[in-house]
PDB file of C-alpha atoms in Angstrom:
ATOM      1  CA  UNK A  74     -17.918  13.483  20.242  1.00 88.00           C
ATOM      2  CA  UNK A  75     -15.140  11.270  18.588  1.00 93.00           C
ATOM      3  CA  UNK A  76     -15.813   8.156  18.218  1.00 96.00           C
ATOM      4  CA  UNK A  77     -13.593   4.931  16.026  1.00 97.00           C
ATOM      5  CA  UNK A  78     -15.066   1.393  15.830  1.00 97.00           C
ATOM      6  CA  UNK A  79     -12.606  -0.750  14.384  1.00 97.00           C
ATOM      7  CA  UNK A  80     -13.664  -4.041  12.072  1.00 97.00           C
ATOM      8  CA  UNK A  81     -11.546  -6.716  10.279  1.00 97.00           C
ATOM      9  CA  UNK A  82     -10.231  -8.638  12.943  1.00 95.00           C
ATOM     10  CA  UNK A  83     -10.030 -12.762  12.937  1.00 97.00           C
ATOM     11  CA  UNK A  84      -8.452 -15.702  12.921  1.00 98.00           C
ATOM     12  CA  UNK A  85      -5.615 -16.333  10.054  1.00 98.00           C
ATOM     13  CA  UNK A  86      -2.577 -18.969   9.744  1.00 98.00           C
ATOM     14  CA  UNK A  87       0.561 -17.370   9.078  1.00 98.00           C
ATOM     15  CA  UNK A  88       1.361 -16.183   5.825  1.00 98.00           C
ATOM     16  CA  UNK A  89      -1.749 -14.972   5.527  1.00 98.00           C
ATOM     17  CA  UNK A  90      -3.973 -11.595   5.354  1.00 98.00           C
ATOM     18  CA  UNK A  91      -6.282  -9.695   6.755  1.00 98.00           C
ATOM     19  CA  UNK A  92      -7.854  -6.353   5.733  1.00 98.00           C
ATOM     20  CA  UNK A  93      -8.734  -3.814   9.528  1.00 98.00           C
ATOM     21  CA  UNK A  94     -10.850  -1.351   8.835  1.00 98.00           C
ATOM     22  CA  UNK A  95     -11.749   1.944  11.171  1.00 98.00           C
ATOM     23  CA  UNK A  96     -14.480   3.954  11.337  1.00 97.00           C
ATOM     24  CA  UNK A  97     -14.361   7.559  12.658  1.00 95.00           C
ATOM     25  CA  UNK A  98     -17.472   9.439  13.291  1.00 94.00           C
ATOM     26  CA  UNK A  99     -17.510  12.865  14.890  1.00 90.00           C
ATOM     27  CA  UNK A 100     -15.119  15.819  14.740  1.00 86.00           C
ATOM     28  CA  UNK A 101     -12.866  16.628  11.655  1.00 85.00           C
ATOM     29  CA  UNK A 102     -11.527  14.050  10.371  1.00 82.00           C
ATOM     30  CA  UNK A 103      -9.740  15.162   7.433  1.00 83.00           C
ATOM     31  CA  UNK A 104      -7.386  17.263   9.267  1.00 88.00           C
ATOM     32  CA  UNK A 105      -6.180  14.024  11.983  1.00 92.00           C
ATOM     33  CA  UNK A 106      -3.381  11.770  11.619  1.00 96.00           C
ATOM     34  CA  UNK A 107      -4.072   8.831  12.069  1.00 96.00           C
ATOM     35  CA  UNK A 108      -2.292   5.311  13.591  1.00 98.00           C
ATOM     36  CA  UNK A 109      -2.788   2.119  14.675  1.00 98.00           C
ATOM     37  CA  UNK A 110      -1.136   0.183  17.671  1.00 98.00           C
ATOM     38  CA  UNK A 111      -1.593  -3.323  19.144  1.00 98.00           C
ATOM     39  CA  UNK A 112      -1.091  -4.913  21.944  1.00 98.00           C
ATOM     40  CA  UNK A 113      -0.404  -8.449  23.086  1.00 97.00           C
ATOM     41  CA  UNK A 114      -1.234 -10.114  26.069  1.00 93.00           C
ATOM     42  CA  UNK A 115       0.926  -9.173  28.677  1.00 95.00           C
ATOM     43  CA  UNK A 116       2.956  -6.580  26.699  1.00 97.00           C
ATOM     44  CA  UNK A 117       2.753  -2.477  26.090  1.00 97.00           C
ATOM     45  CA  UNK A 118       0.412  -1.049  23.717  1.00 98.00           C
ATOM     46  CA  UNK A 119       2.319  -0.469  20.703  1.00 98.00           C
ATOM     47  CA  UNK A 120       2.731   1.219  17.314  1.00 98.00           C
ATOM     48  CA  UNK A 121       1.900  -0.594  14.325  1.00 98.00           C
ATOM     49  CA  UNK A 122       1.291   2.536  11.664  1.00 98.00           C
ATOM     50  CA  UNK A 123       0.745   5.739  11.125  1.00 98.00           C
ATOM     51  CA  UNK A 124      -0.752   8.205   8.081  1.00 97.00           C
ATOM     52  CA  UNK A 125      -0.793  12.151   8.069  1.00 96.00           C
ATOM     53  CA  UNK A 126      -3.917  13.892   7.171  1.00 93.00           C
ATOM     54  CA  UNK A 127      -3.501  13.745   3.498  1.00 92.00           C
ATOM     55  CA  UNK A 128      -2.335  10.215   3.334  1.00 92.00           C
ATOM     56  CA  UNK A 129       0.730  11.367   1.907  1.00 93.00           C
ATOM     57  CA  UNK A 130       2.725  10.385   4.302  1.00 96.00           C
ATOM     58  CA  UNK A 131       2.561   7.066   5.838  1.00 97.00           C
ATOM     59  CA  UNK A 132       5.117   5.266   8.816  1.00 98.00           C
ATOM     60  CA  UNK A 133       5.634   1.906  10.409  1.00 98.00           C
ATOM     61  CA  UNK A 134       7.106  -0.129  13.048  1.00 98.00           C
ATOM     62  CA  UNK A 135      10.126  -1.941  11.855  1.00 98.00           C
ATOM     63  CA  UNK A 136       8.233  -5.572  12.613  1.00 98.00           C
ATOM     64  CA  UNK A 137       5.499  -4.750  10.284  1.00 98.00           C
ATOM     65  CA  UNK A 138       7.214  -2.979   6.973  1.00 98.00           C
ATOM     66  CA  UNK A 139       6.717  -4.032   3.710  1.00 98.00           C
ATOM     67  CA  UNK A 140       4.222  -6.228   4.976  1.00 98.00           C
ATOM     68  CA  UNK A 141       1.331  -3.829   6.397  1.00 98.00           C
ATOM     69  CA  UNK A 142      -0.054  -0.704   4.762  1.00 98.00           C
ATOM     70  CA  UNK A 143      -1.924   1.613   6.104  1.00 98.00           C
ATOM     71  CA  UNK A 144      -4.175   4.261   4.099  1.00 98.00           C
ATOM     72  CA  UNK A 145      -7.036   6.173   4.730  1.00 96.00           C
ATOM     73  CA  UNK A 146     -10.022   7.760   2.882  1.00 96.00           C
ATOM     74  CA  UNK A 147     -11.482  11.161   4.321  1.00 93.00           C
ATOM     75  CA  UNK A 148     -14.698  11.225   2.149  1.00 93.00           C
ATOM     76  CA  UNK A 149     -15.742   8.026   3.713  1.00 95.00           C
ATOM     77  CA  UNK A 150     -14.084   8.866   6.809  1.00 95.00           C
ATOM     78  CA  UNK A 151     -12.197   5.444   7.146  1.00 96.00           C
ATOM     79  CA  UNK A 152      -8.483   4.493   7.864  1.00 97.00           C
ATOM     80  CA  UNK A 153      -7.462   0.928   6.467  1.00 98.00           C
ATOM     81  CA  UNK A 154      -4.595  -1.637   7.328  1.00 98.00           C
ATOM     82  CA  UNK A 155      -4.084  -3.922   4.853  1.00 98.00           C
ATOM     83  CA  UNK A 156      -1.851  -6.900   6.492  1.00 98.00           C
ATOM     84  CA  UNK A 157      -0.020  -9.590   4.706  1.00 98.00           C
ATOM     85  CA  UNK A 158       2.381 -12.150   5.301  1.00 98.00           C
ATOM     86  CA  UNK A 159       1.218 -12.609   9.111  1.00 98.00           C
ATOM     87  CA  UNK A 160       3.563 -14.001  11.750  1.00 98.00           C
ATOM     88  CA  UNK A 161       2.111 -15.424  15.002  1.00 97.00           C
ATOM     89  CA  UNK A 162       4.135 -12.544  16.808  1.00 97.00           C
ATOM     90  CA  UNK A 163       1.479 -10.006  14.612  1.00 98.00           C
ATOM     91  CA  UNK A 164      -1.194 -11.911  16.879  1.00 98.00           C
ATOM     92  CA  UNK A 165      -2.681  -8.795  19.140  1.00 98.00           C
ATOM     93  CA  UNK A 166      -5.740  -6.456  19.718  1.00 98.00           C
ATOM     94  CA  UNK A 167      -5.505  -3.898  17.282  1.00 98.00           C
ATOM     95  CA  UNK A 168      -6.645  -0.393  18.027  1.00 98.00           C
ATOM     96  CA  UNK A 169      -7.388   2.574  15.650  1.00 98.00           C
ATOM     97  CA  UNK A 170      -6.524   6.009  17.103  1.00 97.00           C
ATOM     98  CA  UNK A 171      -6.828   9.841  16.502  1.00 96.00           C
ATOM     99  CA  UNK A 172      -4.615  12.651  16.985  1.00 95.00           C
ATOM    100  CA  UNK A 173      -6.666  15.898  16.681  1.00 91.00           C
ATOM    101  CA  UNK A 174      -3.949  18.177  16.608  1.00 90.00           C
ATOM    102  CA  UNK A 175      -4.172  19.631  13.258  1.00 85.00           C
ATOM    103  CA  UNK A 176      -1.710  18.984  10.420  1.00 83.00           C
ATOM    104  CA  UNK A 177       0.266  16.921  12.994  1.00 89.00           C
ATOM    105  CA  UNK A 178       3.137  13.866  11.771  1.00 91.00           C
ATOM    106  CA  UNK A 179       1.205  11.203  13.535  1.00 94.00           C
ATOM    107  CA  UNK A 180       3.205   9.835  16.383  1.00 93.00           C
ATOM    108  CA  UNK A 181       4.631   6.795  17.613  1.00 94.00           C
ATOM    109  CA  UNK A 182       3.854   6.811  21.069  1.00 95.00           C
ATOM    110  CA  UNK A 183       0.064   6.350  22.807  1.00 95.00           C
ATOM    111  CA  UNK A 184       0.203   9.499  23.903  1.00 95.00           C
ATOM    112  CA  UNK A 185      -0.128  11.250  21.239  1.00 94.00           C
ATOM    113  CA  UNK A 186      -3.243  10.707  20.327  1.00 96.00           C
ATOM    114  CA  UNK A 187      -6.812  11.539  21.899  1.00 95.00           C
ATOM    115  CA  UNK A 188      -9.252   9.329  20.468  1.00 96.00           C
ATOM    116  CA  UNK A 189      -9.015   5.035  20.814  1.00 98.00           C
ATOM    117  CA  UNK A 190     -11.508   2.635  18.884  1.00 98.00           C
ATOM    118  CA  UNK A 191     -12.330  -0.351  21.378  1.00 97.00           C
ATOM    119  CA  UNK A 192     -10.229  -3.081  19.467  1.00 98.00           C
ATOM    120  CA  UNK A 193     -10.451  -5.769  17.462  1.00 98.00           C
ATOM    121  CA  UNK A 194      -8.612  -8.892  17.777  1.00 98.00           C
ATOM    122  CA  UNK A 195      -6.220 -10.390  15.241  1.00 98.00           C
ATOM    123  CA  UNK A 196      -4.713 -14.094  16.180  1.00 98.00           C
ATOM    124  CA  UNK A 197      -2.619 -15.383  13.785  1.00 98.00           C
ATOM    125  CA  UNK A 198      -2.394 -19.385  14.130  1.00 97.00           C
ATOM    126  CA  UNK A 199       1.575 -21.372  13.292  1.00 94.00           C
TER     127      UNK A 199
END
């Protein structure tokens, strides 16, 4: 059994950062990409980031580049997302996620993916 507890999450004022952190315990976790999404009240689930199985190749919304960055460590089995610069629009739940399909880009839709952490929240005060 799969399972992904995120940790991190908090209150910030913009500009500033916060460090997510997701745990995945269970199946084989060196050969998933993995992603994060969020999603704010009222709107879609959405994706945030996204690393392959090696870490070598990482992806992002538009909204978040060159201001998030995701990576990942497989011998500790943990995917990171470092955020800086926060806007009050960043303010969501954010939820890790795993796509077990092996050697896999990871995707950009929900779908994609078969295993969801519970979510931590991230409010980001003007």
């Amino acid at each position: 059994q799969v399972q992904l507890a995120e940790s991190g999450g908090g209150l910030v004022q913009a500009g500033g950062s916060l460090a997510l952190s997701c745990t995945i315990s269970g199946g084989t976790f060196s050969n998933y990409a993995l992603g994060w999404f969020r999603q704010a009240p009222g709107k879609e689930r959405e994706f945030v980031a996204g690393i392959t199985w090696s870490g070598s190749s990482k992806y992002y919304a538009d909204s978040v580049k060159g201001r998030f960055t995701i990576s990942r460590d497989n011998s500790k089995r943990m995917v990171y997302l470092q955020m800086n610069s926060l806007k009050p629009e960043d303010t969501a739940v954010y939820y890790c996620a795993a796509d077990s399909k092996p050697g896999v880009v990871p995707g950009t839709f929900v779908a994609s993916y078969d295993y969801w952490g519970q979510g931590t929240q991230v409010t980001v005060s003007s």
